[in-house]
Tab-separated table of C-alpha atoms and ligand atoms in Angstrom:
chain	number	residue	atom	x	y	z
G	16	MET	CA	7.143	-1.295	33.146
G	17	LYS	CA	6.761	-3.550	36.619
G	18	ILE	CA	5.893	-7.333	35.972
G	19	ASP	CA	4.060	-8.600	38.977
G	20	LEU	CA	3.595	-12.175	38.626
G	21	THR	CA	1.473	-12.842	41.144
G	22	LEU	CA	-1.403	-10.931	39.127
G	23	ALA	CA	-0.993	-13.206	36.481
G	24	GLU	CA	-0.860	-16.449	38.651
G	25	GLY	CA	-3.042	-19.186	37.112
G	26	LEU	CA	-2.201	-18.105	33.661
G	27	LYS	CA	-0.291	-20.647	31.035
G	28	THR	CA	2.983	-19.465	29.595
G	29	PRO	CA	3.669	-18.456	27.270
G	30	LEU	CA	2.066	-15.245	27.982
G	31	TYR	CA	1.632	-12.095	27.028
G	32	TYR	CA	1.854	-9.604	29.955
G	33	TYR	CA	0.666	-6.195	29.728
G	34	ASP	CA	1.226	-3.178	32.191
G	35	ARG	CA	-2.083	-0.854	32.275
G	36	SER	CA	-0.446	1.865	33.741
G	37	LEU	CA	2.483	2.294	31.568
G	38	LEU	CA	0.037	2.295	28.326
G	39	GLU	CA	-2.292	4.959	30.261
G	40	ALA	CA	1.033	7.022	31.015
G	41	THR	CA	2.003	6.716	27.168
G	42	LEU	CA	-1.142	7.602	25.932
G	43	LYS	CA	-1.627	10.452	28.419
G	44	GLU	CA	2.015	11.771	27.418
G	45	ILE	CA	0.487	11.805	23.449
G	46	ASN	CA	-2.555	13.607	24.736
G	47	ASP	CA	-0.456	15.913	26.638
G	48	CYS	CA	1.813	16.608	23.847
G	49	ILE	CA	-1.090	17.545	21.319
G	50	LYS	CA	-3.391	19.373	23.019
G	51	GLY	CA	-3.957	22.734	21.103
G	52	THR	CA	-2.090	21.499	18.094
G	53	PRO	CA	-3.686	20.566	14.852
G	54	ILE	CA	-2.663	16.486	15.297
G	55	LYS	CA	-4.743	13.825	15.347
G	56	VAL	CA	-3.152	10.528	16.478
G	57	HIS	CA	-4.590	7.202	14.714
G	58	TYR	CA	-3.241	4.240	16.322
G	59	ALA	CA	-1.978	1.871	14.066
G	60	ILE	CA	-3.840	-1.067	15.494
G	61	LYS	CA	-1.614	-3.678	13.484
G	62	ALA	CA	1.101	-3.212	16.094
G	63	ASN	CA	-1.726	-4.710	18.748
G	64	CYS	CA	-5.168	-5.661	18.121
G	65	ASN	CA	-5.899	-7.343	21.443
G	66	PRO	CA	-9.071	-6.201	22.368
G	67	LYS	CA	-7.973	-5.289	25.933
G	68	ILE	CA	-5.449	-3.106	24.747
G	69	LEU	CA	-7.623	-1.680	21.966
G	70	LYS	CA	-10.265	-0.351	24.582
G	71	VAL	CA	-7.723	1.485	26.634
G	72	ILE	CA	-6.321	3.504	23.528
G	73	ALA	CA	-10.098	3.962	22.238
G	74	ASP	CA	-11.160	5.202	25.464
G	75	ALA	CA	-7.832	7.507	25.686
G	76	GLY	CA	-9.685	9.255	22.440
G	77	LEU	CA	-7.325	8.027	19.846
G	78	GLY	CA	-8.505	7.516	16.499
G	79	ALA	CA	-7.364	4.199	14.282
G	80	ASP	CA	-5.425	3.326	11.207
G	81	CYS	CA	-6.190	-0.061	9.809
G	82	VAL	CA	-5.104	-2.209	7.139
G	83	SER	CA	-7.802	-4.354	6.433
G	84	GLY	CA	-11.664	-5.244	6.784
G	85	ARG	CA	-11.405	-7.036	9.812
G	86	GLU	CA	-9.134	-4.589	11.636
G	87	ILE	CA	-11.770	-1.971	11.020
G	88	SER	CA	-14.630	-4.148	12.351
G	89	THR	CA	-12.307	-5.270	15.460
G	90	ALA	CA	-11.496	-1.454	15.970
G	91	ILE	CA	-15.279	-0.679	15.968
G	92	LYS	CA	-15.818	-3.144	18.224
G	93	ALA	CA	-13.315	-1.809	20.461
G	94	GLY	CA	-15.024	1.215	20.541
G	95	PHE	CA	-13.244	3.091	18.400
G	96	GLN	CA	-15.528	5.699	16.184
G	97	PRO	CA	-15.927	4.935	12.653
G	98	ASP	CA	-15.422	8.656	11.966
G	99	THR	CA	-11.942	8.429	13.482
G	100	ILE	CA	-11.022	5.281	11.335
G	101	CYS	CA	-8.405	5.691	8.329
G	102	TYR	CA	-7.697	2.579	5.962
G	103	ALA	CA	-4.595	2.121	3.968
G	104	GLY	CA	-3.230	-1.030	2.274
G	105	VAL	CA	-1.957	-1.686	-1.357
G	106	GLY	CA	-4.346	-4.346	-1.642
G	107	LYS	CA	-7.892	-3.733	-0.531
G	108	THR	CA	-10.057	-6.055	-1.626
G	109	ASP	CA	-13.857	-4.778	-3.443
G	110	ARG	CA	-15.415	-6.297	-0.353
G	111	GLU	CA	-13.075	-4.573	1.970
G	112	LEU	CA	-13.545	-1.143	0.186
G	113	ILE	CA	-17.414	-1.813	0.577
G	114	GLY	CA	-17.190	-2.591	3.979
G	115	GLY	CA	-14.972	0.574	5.133
G	116	MET	CA	-17.864	2.539	2.920
G	117	LYS	CA	-20.728	1.062	4.925
G	118	ALA	CA	-19.014	1.489	8.434
G	119	GLY	CA	-18.735	5.080	7.506
G	120	ILE	CA	-15.060	5.503	7.990
G	121	ALA	CA	-13.387	8.638	8.354
G	122	TYR	CA	-11.249	8.223	4.797
G	123	PHE	CA	-9.313	5.993	2.607
G	124	ASN	CA	-5.379	5.769	2.146
G	125	VAL	CA	-5.551	5.006	-1.538
G	126	GLU	CA	-2.408	3.631	-2.936
G	127	SER	CA	-2.793	3.613	-6.928
G	128	LEU	CA	-4.645	4.635	-9.716
G	129	GLU	CA	-5.989	1.213	-10.190
G	130	GLU	CA	-7.579	1.156	-6.382
G	131	LEU	CA	-8.963	5.053	-7.132
G	132	GLU	CA	-10.782	3.800	-9.977
G	133	VAL	CA	-12.316	0.537	-8.355
G	134	LEU	CA	-13.226	2.716	-5.216
G	135	ALA	CA	-14.722	5.333	-7.395
G	136	GLY	CA	-16.962	2.441	-9.305
G	137	LEU	CA	-18.022	0.764	-6.139
G	138	ALA	CA	-18.860	4.200	-4.523
G	139	GLU	CA	-21.200	4.793	-7.420
G	140	GLU	CA	-22.797	1.496	-7.292
G	141	TYR	CA	-23.446	1.486	-3.675
G	142	GLY	CA	-24.086	5.078	-3.359
G	143	TYR	CA	-21.472	6.181	-1.318
G	144	LYS	CA	-18.848	9.213	-1.626
G	145	PRO	CA	-15.699	8.155	0.408
G	146	ASN	CA	-13.138	10.617	1.725
G	147	VAL	CA	-9.750	9.560	0.153
G	148	CYS	CA	-6.350	10.342	1.265
G	149	LEU	CA	-3.763	9.868	-1.734
G	150	ARG	CA	-0.653	7.703	-0.332
G	151	VAL	CA	1.958	9.144	-1.822
G	152	ASN	CA	5.480	7.337	-2.033
G	153	PRO	CA	8.145	9.941	-1.358
G	154	ASN	CA	11.136	8.041	-1.815
G	155	ILE	CA	12.675	8.548	1.215
G	156	ASP	CA	15.047	6.187	3.259
G	157	ALA	CA	13.870	5.828	7.097
G	158	HIS	CA	17.058	4.238	7.577
G	159	THR	CA	15.791	1.395	9.434
G	160	HIS	CA	15.322	-2.647	8.585
G	161	HIS	CA	14.744	-3.156	4.883
G	162	TYR	CA	11.375	-5.084	5.138
G	163	ILE	CA	10.200	-2.354	7.371
G	164	THR	CA	11.148	0.353	5.201
G	165	THR	CA	8.136	1.785	3.069
G	166	GLY	CA	9.173	4.750	1.352
G	167	LEU	CA	11.436	3.937	-1.430
G	168	GLU	CA	10.336	4.122	-5.050
G	169	GLU	CA	11.419	0.085	-4.880
G	170	ASN	CA	8.737	-0.792	-2.465
G	171	LYS	CA	5.151	-1.448	-3.356
G	172	PHE	CA	3.417	1.431	-1.284
G	173	GLY	CA	1.638	4.606	-2.385
G	174	ILE	CA	1.716	6.445	-5.615
G	175	HIS	CA	4.681	7.215	-7.657
G	176	LEU	CA	5.580	11.055	-7.508
G	177	SER	CA	4.985	11.218	-11.372
G	178	MET	CA	1.684	9.882	-11.063
G	179	LEU	CA	0.394	11.884	-8.505
G	180	GLY	CA	-1.208	14.955	-10.753
G	181	GLN	CA	-2.877	12.117	-12.357
G	182	ALA	CA	-4.515	10.679	-9.409
G	183	ILE	CA	-5.568	14.270	-7.781
G	184	ASP	CA	-6.991	15.269	-11.122
G	185	PHE	CA	-9.254	11.859	-11.227
G	186	THR	CA	-9.882	12.249	-7.820
G	187	LYS	CA	-11.195	15.762	-8.400
G	188	LYS	CA	-13.103	14.897	-11.239
G	189	SER	CA	-15.043	11.994	-10.107
G	190	SER	CA	-18.215	12.644	-8.370
G	191	PHE	CA	-18.195	9.552	-6.362
G	192	LEU	CA	-14.978	10.366	-4.569
G	193	ASN	CA	-13.906	13.521	-2.082
G	194	LEU	CA	-10.392	14.414	-1.754
G	195	VAL	CA	-9.534	15.313	1.483
G	196	GLY	CA	-5.917	14.810	1.563
G	197	LEU	CA	-2.316	13.229	1.321
G	198	HIS	CA	-0.844	10.584	3.469
G	199	PHE	CA	2.864	9.523	3.689
G	200	HIS	CA	4.090	6.612	5.568
G	201	ILE	CA	8.206	6.301	5.430
G	202	GLY	CA	8.998	3.166	7.402
G	203	SER	CA	8.744	1.830	11.110
G	204	GLN	CA	11.386	1.542	14.120
G	205	ILE	CA	12.925	5.070	12.907
G	206	THR	CA	15.106	6.313	15.586
G	207	ILE	CA	16.978	9.320	14.240
G	208	THR	CA	14.501	12.812	13.498
G	209	GLU	CA	16.337	12.968	9.896
G	210	PRO	CA	14.027	10.960	8.111
G	211	PHE	CA	11.278	12.801	9.348
G	212	LYS	CA	12.518	16.132	8.391
G	213	VAL	CA	13.196	15.259	5.004
G	214	LEU	CA	9.515	13.968	4.727
G	215	CYS	CA	8.410	17.291	6.254
G	216	GLU	CA	10.531	19.041	3.379
G	217	LYS	CA	8.786	17.019	0.744
G	218	ILE	CA	5.317	17.431	2.019
G	219	ASN	CA	5.990	21.136	1.907
G	220	ALA	CA	7.222	21.400	-1.805
G	221	LEU	CA	4.383	19.075	-2.516
G	222	GLN	CA	2.281	21.420	-0.990
G	223	LYS	CA	3.342	24.342	-2.527
G	224	GLU	CA	3.177	23.134	-6.222
G	225	TYR	CA	-0.347	22.074	-5.561
G	226	ALA	CA	-1.069	24.935	-3.866
G	227	GLU	CA	-0.240	27.075	-7.066
G	228	LYS	CA	-2.851	25.030	-9.220
G	229	GLY	CA	-5.740	26.026	-6.670
G	230	ILE	CA	-5.291	22.760	-4.899
G	231	GLU	CA	-5.344	22.578	-1.286
G	232	PHE	CA	-5.612	19.322	1.128
G	233	LYS	CA	-7.574	19.414	4.625
G	234	ILE	CA	-5.495	16.712	5.969
G	235	ILE	CA	-1.688	15.795	5.782
G	236	ASN	CA	-0.989	12.408	7.270
G	237	VAL	CA	2.440	11.415	7.729
G	238	GLY	CA	1.639	7.793	8.665
G	239	GLY	CA	3.980	6.371	11.428
G	240	GLY	CA	7.274	5.027	12.557
G	241	LEU	CA	8.460	6.366	15.907
G	242	GLY	CA	11.015	4.101	17.123
G	243	ILE	CA	11.428	2.790	20.519
G	244	ASP	CA	14.501	2.024	22.770
G	245	TYR	CA	14.713	-1.871	22.840
G	246	ASP	CA	18.024	-1.986	24.643
G	247	ASN	CA	16.975	0.334	27.799
G	248	PRO	CA	13.219	-0.578	28.168
G	249	ASP	CA	13.357	0.787	31.764
G	250	GLU	CA	15.299	3.987	31.421
G	251	ASN	CA	13.075	4.961	28.134
G	252	PRO	CA	9.767	3.388	28.770
G	253	ILE	CA	7.919	6.472	27.181
G	254	PRO	CA	9.435	7.234	23.628
G	255	ASP	CA	10.159	11.053	23.075
G	256	PHE	CA	6.611	12.049	21.683
G	257	LYS	CA	7.386	15.551	22.555
G	258	GLY	CA	10.612	15.561	20.203
G	259	TYR	CA	8.720	13.636	17.332
G	260	PHE	CA	5.719	16.342	17.353
G	261	ASP	CA	8.016	19.054	17.449
G	262	THR	CA	10.136	17.941	14.694
G	263	LEU	CA	6.987	17.738	12.422
G	264	LEU	CA	5.334	21.078	13.898
G	265	GLN	CA	8.367	22.834	13.217
G	266	ASN	CA	9.263	21.402	9.654
G	267	LEU	CA	5.626	21.228	8.104
G	268	LYS	CA	4.453	24.549	6.789
G	269	LEU	CA	1.024	23.647	7.682
G	270	LYS	CA	-1.950	26.137	6.105
G	271	PRO	CA	-4.453	27.709	8.596
G	272	GLY	CA	-7.104	24.870	9.507
G	273	GLN	CA	-5.072	21.556	8.120
G	274	GLU	CA	-4.959	18.870	10.227
G	275	LEU	CA	-1.807	16.765	10.663
G	276	HIS	CA	-2.523	13.273	11.073
G	277	CYS	CA	-0.017	10.535	12.962
G	278	GLU	CA	-0.537	6.911	12.559
G	279	LEU	CA	1.654	5.500	15.463
G	280	GLY	CA	1.923	2.038	16.250
G	281	ARG	CA	5.078	0.710	17.920
G	282	SER	CA	5.623	3.914	19.953
G	283	VAL	CA	2.171	3.542	21.764
G	284	VAL	CA	2.213	0.082	22.638
G	285	ALA	CA	5.611	-1.658	22.620
G	286	GLN	CA	7.062	-0.835	25.962
G	287	CYS	CA	3.784	-2.048	27.856
G	288	GLY	CA	4.250	-5.438	26.939
G	289	ALA	CA	6.696	-8.159	27.684
G	290	LEU	CA	6.485	-11.931	26.483
G	291	ILE	CA	6.745	-14.174	29.589
G	292	SER	CA	8.261	-17.571	29.073
G	293	LYS	CA	8.965	-20.500	31.280
G	294	VAL	CA	12.471	-22.327	30.553
G	295	THR	CA	11.639	-26.028	29.298
G	296	TYR	CA	15.720	-26.855	29.835
G	297	VAL	CA	18.944	-25.694	29.954
G	298	LYS	CA	20.815	-27.655	27.499
G	299	LYS	CA	24.695	-28.077	27.656
G	300	GLY	CA	26.096	-28.141	24.564
G	301	VAL	CA	29.687	-28.262	22.896
G	302	ASP	CA	31.482	-24.626	24.254
G	303	ARG	CA	28.112	-23.161	24.987
G	304	GLN	CA	24.875	-23.762	26.643
G	305	PHE	CA	21.246	-23.367	25.494
G	306	ILE	CA	18.185	-22.137	27.518
G	307	ILE	CA	15.250	-23.531	25.783
G	308	LEU	CA	12.114	-21.614	26.037
G	309	ASP	CA	8.157	-22.702	26.190
G	310	ALA	CA	7.981	-19.488	23.952
G	311	GLY	CA	8.881	-19.711	20.224
G	312	MET	CA	9.151	-17.701	17.065
G	313	ASN	CA	5.251	-18.382	16.424
G	314	ASP	CA	4.836	-16.574	19.778
G	315	LEU	CA	7.324	-13.498	18.656
G	316	MET	CA	8.392	-13.427	15.470
G	317	ARG	CA	10.518	-10.141	15.349
G	318	PRO	CA	13.986	-11.907	16.221
G	319	ALA	CA	13.524	-14.444	13.221
G	320	LEU	CA	11.693	-12.351	10.467
G	321	TYR	CA	13.979	-9.144	11.567
G	322	GLY	CA	17.048	-9.757	13.311
G	323	ALA	CA	15.442	-7.673	16.359
G	324	HIS	CA	16.383	-8.208	19.981
G	325	HIS	CA	14.124	-8.018	22.690
G	326	LYS	CA	15.872	-7.455	26.103
G	327	ILE	CA	15.976	-11.056	28.028
G	328	GLU	CA	15.392	-11.341	31.782
G	329	ASN	CA	15.376	-13.674	34.273
G	330	LEU	CA	12.597	-12.982	36.425
G	331	THR	CA	13.219	-15.880	39.158
G	332	ALA	CA	16.742	-16.161	39.510
G	333	PRO	CA	18.280	-14.342	42.773
G	334	LYS	CA	19.511	-10.569	41.937
G	335	ASP	CA	22.749	-11.943	43.185
G	336	ALA	CA	23.036	-15.202	41.390
G	337	ALA	CA	26.519	-15.305	39.314
G	338	ILE	CA	26.275	-14.776	35.645
G	339	GLU	CA	26.730	-16.881	32.651
G	340	CYS	CA	26.446	-17.193	28.880
G	341	TYR	CA	23.574	-18.748	27.234
G	342	ASP	CA	22.221	-19.054	23.924
G	343	VAL	CA	18.344	-18.252	24.568
G	344	VAL	CA	16.228	-20.350	22.124
G	345	GLY	CA	12.653	-21.860	21.466
G	346	PRO	CA	11.357	-24.959	20.667
G	347	ILE	CA	10.463	-24.506	17.079
G	348	CYS	CA	12.471	-26.378	14.035
G	349	GLU	CA	14.432	-23.655	12.661
G	350	SER	CA	17.813	-22.305	13.641
G	351	SER	CA	16.128	-18.699	13.452
G	352	ASP	CA	14.050	-19.779	16.522
G	353	THR	CA	16.510	-17.746	18.557
G	354	PHE	CA	16.010	-15.191	20.903
G	355	GLY	CA	19.552	-14.088	21.783
G	356	LYS	CA	22.920	-15.294	21.169
G	357	ASP	CA	25.443	-14.918	24.173
G	358	GLU	CA	23.353	-13.583	26.574
G	359	LYS	CA	24.731	-12.750	29.919
G	360	LEU	CA	21.937	-14.167	32.521
G	361	PRO	CA	22.131	-15.181	35.869
G	362	ILE	CA	22.197	-18.808	36.385
G	363	THR	CA	19.188	-20.332	35.057
G	364	LYS	CA	17.348	-23.065	35.981
G	365	ARG	CA	14.482	-25.467	34.623
G	366	GLY	CA	11.265	-23.828	35.597
G	367	ASP	CA	12.624	-19.989	35.585
G	368	LEU	CA	10.469	-17.437	34.245
G	369	ILE	CA	12.080	-15.426	31.598
G	370	ALA	CA	10.641	-12.340	30.196
G	371	LEU	CA	11.430	-10.617	26.613
G	372	ARG	CA	10.838	-7.125	26.909
G	373	SER	CA	9.242	-4.347	24.527
G	374	ALA	CA	7.089	-7.152	22.917
G	375	GLY	CA	3.982	-5.188	23.065
G	376	ALA	CA	4.393	-4.084	19.170
G	377	TYR	CA	3.933	-6.582	16.678
G	378	GLY	CA	4.332	-9.587	18.797
G	379	GLU	CA	1.052	-10.735	20.035
G	380	SER	CA	-0.554	-9.594	16.420
G	381	MET	CA	2.093	-11.742	14.560
G	382	ALA	CA	1.753	-14.638	16.767
G	383	SER	CA	1.000	-17.878	14.432
G	384	THR	CA	0.083	-21.644	15.214
G	385	TYR	CA	3.269	-23.002	13.252
G	386	ASN	CA	4.350	-26.019	14.392
G	387	ILE	CA	0.007	-26.475	15.613
G	388	ARG	CA	1.061	-24.530	18.751
G	389	THR	CA	-1.610	-22.824	20.605
G	390	LEU	CA	-1.699	-19.153	20.361
G	391	PRO	CA	-0.064	-17.328	23.413
G	392	GLU	CA	-2.653	-16.397	25.966
G	393	SER	CA	-2.735	-12.460	27.511
G	394	VAL	CA	-3.423	-10.558	30.618
G	395	LEU	CA	-3.611	-6.594	31.020
G	396	VAL	CA	-2.670	-5.750	34.681
F	26	LIG	N1	0.847	3.666	8.893
F	26	LIG	C1	1.037	2.310	8.210
F	26	LIG	C2	0.652	2.851	6.682
F	26	LIG	C3	1.911	1.539	8.177
F	26	LIG	O1	2.213	0.344	7.264
F	26	LIG	C4	2.482	1.338	9.744
F	26	LIG	C5	3.269	-0.080	9.831
F	26	LIG	C6	2.046	2.153	10.449
F	26	LIG	C7	1.509	3.444	10.282
F	26	LIG	C8	2.887	1.862	11.989
F	26	LIG	O2	3.868	2.250	12.056
F	26	LIG	P1	4.861	2.088	13.618
F	26	LIG	O3	4.352	3.592	14.344
F	26	LIG	O4	4.569	1.122	14.170
F	26	LIG	O5	5.984	2.117	13.346
F	26	LIG	N2	6.334	-6.045	11.944
F	26	LIG	C9	6.935	-4.657	12.188
F	26	LIG	C10	6.764	-3.581	11.383
F	26	LIG	C11	6.020	-3.205	10.441
F	26	LIG	C12	5.262	-1.752	10.325
F	26	LIG	C13	4.361	-1.839	9.194
F	26	LIG	N3	3.653	-0.715	9.182
F	26	LIG	C14	8.215	-4.782	13.164
F	26	LIG	O6	7.579	-6.172	13.791
F	26	LIG	O7	9.052	-4.129	13.263
């Protein structure tokens, strides 16, 4: 990713800076990989729902994976066709379910028997017959941060395997629901292939079990989760989509005509974004010095929430400047408002511009106004 701040002149920091050419190259790589395969990619818009970003992704022909009524309306406004939108979430309200049916989305990823009953009731009342994928909780450890592991029995997501038969029976018997597939999602920022292979094996076993009962699924949706390289964004700007899709295609026993859907979020947008911030103070402490940024945990929450680390770069200091050790922090009244400890950076001064890299996913979309701060601005260059 190239950060050319002359193109962002006049904009205030903290600023989300997005590189359109990297985003487009990433989308081209995805489209090249899936050409001629049964794979369809639904971009998980929770990762970044900035309208400028959404439009580029919709123009590239991806579908959308949404998790709220407002994500659905935002996706449609940005140019995603309703019939390419799927909708997951454990707590869809009546209003959101009705909205999804009215909008004509492709299908609902239903997460419980309770939700199935409500959706069937609303479908009858409003005169719809929505498509349904049943979200299965496959009880797989994704080996990622426990806050973003979703496929374990202890998590709130999906239908427990022991209740899946009941959910399939209910859906098939209902005159108001149309069963189209199974949905899975085991977690996020998964950087090893093992959990995806285990998922494929579980799916194969389930397909075999249900095929024996005469039940076939048109769609297998494996969710998202492909991780990115936060430490080396310049060496690995585009994730290994080929390896990921090959793992799925080689391990899943898809039936003829069956579609394989993926819901990629982070891997599509993370590397094309950086949070640009200005140094407000360089503060001397006892045995340490702090770079205090004008960006805080409200602008980029991942370090405070998950202990995540985004590569930190000084964009202003000369390349040959001497290196010093700093703690890089924000202005918020919490100690977790820290972007890096013992960071080796060129000698930094008040007014320097600092980039927090790989912030295109779950950065701007999770920003808040905590401490009554304004939301960060953004630019797509
Ligand atoms: N599908 C479902 C049902 C999901 O819940 C998620 C993410 C995705 C797809 C997209 O996963 P991805 O490809 O982006 O890994 N805020 C956290 C990540 C939370 C992920 C939530 N679900 C973070 O900043 O790391």
